[in-house]
Every structure is written in structure tokens, then in C-alpha cells.
C-alpha atoms as a printed R data frame, in Angstrom:
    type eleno elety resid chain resno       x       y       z
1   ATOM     1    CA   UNK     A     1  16.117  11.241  -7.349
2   ATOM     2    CA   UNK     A     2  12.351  10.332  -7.088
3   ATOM     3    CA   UNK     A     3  10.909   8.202  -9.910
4   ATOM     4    CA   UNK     A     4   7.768   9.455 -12.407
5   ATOM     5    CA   UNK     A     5   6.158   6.070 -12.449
6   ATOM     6    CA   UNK     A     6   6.516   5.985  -8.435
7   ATOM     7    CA   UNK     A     7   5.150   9.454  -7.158
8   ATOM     8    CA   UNK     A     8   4.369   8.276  -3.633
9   ATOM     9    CA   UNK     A     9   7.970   7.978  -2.949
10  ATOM    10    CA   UNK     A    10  10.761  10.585  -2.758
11  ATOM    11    CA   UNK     A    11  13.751  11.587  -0.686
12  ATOM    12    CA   UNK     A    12  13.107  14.305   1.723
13  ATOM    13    CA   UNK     A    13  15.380  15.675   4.572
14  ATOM    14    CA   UNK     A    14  18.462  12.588   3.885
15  ATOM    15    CA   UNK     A    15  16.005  10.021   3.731
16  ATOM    16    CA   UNK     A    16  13.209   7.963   1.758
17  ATOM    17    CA   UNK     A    17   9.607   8.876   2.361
18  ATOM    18    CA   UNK     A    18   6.448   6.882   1.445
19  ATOM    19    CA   UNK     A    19   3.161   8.770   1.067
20  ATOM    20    CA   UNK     A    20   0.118   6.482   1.381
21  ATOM    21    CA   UNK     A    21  -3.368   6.579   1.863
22  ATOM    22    CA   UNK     A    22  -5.185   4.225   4.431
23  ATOM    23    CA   UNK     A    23  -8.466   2.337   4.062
24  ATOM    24    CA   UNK     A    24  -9.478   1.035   7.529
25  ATOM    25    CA   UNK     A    25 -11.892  -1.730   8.497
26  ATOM    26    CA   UNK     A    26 -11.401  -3.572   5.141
27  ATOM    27    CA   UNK     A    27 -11.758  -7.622   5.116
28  ATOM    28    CA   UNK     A    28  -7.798  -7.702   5.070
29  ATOM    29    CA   UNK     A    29  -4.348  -6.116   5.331
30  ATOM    30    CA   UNK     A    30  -2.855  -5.407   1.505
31  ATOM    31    CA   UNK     A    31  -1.399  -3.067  -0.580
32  ATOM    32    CA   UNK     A    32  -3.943  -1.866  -3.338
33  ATOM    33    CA   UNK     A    33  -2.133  -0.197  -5.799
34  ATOM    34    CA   UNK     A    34  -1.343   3.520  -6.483
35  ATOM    35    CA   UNK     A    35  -4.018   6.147  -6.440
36  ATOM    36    CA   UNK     A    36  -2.816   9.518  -7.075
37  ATOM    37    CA   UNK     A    37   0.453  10.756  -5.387
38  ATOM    38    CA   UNK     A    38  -0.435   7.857  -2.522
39  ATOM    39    CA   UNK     A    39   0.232   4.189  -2.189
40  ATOM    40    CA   UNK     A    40  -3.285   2.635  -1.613
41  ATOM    41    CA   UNK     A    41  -3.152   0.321   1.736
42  ATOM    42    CA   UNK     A    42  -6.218  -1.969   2.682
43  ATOM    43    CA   UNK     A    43  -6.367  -2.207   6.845
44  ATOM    44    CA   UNK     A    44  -8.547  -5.062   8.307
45  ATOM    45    CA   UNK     A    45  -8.030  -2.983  11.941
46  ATOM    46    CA   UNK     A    46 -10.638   0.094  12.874
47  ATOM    47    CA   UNK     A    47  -8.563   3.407  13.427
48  ATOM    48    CA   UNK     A    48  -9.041   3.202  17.481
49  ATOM    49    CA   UNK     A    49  -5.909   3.336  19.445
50  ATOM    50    CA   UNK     A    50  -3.052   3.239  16.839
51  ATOM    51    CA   UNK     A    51  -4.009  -0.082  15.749
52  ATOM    52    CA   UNK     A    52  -4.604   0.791  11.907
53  ATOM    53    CA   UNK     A    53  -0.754   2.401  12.418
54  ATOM    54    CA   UNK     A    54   0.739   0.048  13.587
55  ATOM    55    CA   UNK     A    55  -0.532  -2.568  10.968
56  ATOM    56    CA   UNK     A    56   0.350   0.224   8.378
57  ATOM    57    CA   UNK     A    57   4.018   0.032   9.381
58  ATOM    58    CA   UNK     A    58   3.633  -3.773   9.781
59  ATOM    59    CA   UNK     A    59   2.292  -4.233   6.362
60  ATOM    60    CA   UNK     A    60   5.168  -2.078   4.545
61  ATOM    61    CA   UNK     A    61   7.878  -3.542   6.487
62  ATOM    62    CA   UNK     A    62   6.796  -7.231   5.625
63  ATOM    63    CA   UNK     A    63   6.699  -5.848   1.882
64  ATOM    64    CA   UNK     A    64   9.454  -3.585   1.678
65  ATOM    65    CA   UNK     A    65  11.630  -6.490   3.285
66  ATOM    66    CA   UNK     A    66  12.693  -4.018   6.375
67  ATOM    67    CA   UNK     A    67  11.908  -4.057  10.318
68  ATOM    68    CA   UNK     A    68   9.344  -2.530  11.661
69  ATOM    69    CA   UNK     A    69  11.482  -0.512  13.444
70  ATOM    70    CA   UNK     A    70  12.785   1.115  10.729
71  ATOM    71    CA   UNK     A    71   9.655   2.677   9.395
72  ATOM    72    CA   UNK     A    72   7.569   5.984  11.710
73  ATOM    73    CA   UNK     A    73   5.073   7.759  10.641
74  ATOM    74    CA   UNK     A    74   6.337  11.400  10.397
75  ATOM    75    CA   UNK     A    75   2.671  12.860   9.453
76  ATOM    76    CA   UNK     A    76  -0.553  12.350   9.285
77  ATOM    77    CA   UNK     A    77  -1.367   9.446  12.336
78  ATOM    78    CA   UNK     A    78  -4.458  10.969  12.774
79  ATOM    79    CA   UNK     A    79  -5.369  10.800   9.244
80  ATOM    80    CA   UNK     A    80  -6.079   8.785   6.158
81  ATOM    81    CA   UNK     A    81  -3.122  10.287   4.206
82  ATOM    82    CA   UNK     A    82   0.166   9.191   5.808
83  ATOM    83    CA   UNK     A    83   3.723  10.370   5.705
84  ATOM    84    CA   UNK     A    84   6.319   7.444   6.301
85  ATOM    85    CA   UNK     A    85   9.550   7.951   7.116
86  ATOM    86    CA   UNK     A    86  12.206   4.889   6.215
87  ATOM    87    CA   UNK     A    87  15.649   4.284   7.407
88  ATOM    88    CA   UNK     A    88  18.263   1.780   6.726
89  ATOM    89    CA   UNK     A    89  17.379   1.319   3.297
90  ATOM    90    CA   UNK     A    90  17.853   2.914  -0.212
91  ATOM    91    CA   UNK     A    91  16.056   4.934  -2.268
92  ATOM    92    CA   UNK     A    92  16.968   2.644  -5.246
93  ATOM    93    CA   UNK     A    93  16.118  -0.322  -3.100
94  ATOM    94    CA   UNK     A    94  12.885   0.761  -2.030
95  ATOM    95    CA   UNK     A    95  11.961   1.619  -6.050
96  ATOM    96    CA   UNK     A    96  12.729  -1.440  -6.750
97  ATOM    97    CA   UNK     A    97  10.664  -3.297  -4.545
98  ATOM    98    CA   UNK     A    98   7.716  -1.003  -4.915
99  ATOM    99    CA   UNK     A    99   7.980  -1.847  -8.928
100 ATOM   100    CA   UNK     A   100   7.852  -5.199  -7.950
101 ATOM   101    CA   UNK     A   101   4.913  -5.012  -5.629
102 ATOM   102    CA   UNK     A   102   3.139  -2.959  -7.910
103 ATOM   103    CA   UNK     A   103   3.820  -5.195 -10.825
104 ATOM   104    CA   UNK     A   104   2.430  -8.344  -8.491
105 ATOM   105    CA   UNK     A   105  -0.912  -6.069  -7.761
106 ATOM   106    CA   UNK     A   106  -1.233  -5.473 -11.243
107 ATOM   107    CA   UNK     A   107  -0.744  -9.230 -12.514
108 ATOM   108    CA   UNK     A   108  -3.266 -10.266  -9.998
109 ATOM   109    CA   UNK     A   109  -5.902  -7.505 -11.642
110 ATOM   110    CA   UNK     A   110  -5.530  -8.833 -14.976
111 ATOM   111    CA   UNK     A   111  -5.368 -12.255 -13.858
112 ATOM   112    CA   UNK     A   112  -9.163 -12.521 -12.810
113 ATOM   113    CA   UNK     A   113 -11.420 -12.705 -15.965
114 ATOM   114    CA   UNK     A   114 -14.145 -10.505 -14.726
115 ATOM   115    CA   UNK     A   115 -14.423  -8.525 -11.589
116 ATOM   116    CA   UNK     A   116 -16.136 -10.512  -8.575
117 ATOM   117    CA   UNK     A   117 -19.457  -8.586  -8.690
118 ATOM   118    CA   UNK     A   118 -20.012  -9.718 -12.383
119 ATOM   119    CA   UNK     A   119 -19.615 -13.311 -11.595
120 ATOM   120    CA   UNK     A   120 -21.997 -13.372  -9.149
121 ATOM   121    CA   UNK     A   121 -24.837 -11.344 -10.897
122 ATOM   122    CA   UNK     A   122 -23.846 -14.355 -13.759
123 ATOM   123    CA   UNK     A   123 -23.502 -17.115 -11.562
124 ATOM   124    CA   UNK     A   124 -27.524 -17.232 -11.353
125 ATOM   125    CA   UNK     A   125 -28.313 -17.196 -14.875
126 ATOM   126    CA   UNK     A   126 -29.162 -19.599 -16.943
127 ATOM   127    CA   UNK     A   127 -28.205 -20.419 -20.478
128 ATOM   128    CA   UNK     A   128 -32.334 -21.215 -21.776
């Protein structure tokens, strides 16, 4: 059964899939957040010979706890909007970890007390 509050993943075909959409050439490898039906990734690597895949799977593995091995992209390699295919794990289990990601990306929002670009427009002024 595929959760409401986690649209980019569902069961399809006997197995978990995780829908995400790929930023490449960022300043580092992270997972951003949801946006829309997609899970958000942040790639530092250009998308030139699989590299940005391969640090896609790399980057959920490491976060979903798995190998890996265990995670193929079963659309979209060519494209921003991925299709991954999981296997050896849970639905259930992957929810919950994705909650908890999710819940870690959203503490770390909150947890600044203004975004970067307004504390450095600040920074400069003075009080007089």
C-alpha cells in the first residue's frame, strides 16, 4: 500500500519503486526534500557518462541503509526524473526511513534562523 504523505514511493510489479528528480552539478550530494510526486536529490557530479547515476544510486543506498546493488534505475537514465527500482527491502521499511530522512531535512530547514542569502545581504549593515 503506498503512503499519502510519501507519493514518490509505491509498489509496482512485486516490488518498491522510488520516483525522484535529479539536480546535477550542485556543490554536494543530498537529498532535498519532496517536490511534487518526486524525491528531490542534489548531485555534485555533471550528467556525462553515468556518473550523476551512479551517485544517485549511491546516495539512496547510503540513506535507505541498502547496497548499492540492490537499487537500478528502471527509467528515466537519460533524464532528470528517475524511476528506481529496490530489492531486498520492504515497502514498510523503506517508508519508514524516508519519514525519517524527510523529518531530518525538515529539522535542518527550520533549524537555520533565516535563509543564507538574508544573512549575507545583513551581514554588511550596520546598526547607526
Amino acid at each position: 500500500m503506498s503512503d499519502p504523505l510519501l507519493p514518490c514511493l509505491r509498489e509496482q510489479g512485486g516490488g518498491p519503486i522510488l520516483q525522484v528528480l535529479v539536480r546535477p552539478r550542485s556543490s554536494r550530494n543530498r537529498i532535498e526534500g519532496l517536490q511534487g510526486d518526486a524525491l528531490k536529490l542534489s548531485l555534485a557530479a555533471a550528467p556525462v557518462g553515468n556518473k550523476a547515476n551512479q551517485d544517485c544510486l549511491e546516495l539512496l543506498a547510503h540513506h535507505l541503509g541498502l547496497s548499492p546493488s540492490q537499487l537500478w534505475i528502471k527509467a528515466g537514465s537519460k533524464s532528470h526524473r528517475k524511476l528506481i527500482a529496490l530489492e531486498g527491502c520492504s515497502l514498510p521499511h523503506l517508508q519508514q526511513r524516508l519519514r525519517a530522512i524527510l523529518g531530518e531535512r525538515e529539522q535542518e530547514i527550520k533549524g537555520g534562523s533565516r535563509p543564507r542569502r538574508e544573512r549575507r545581504s545583513q551581514a554588511g549593515r550596520g546598526s547607526g
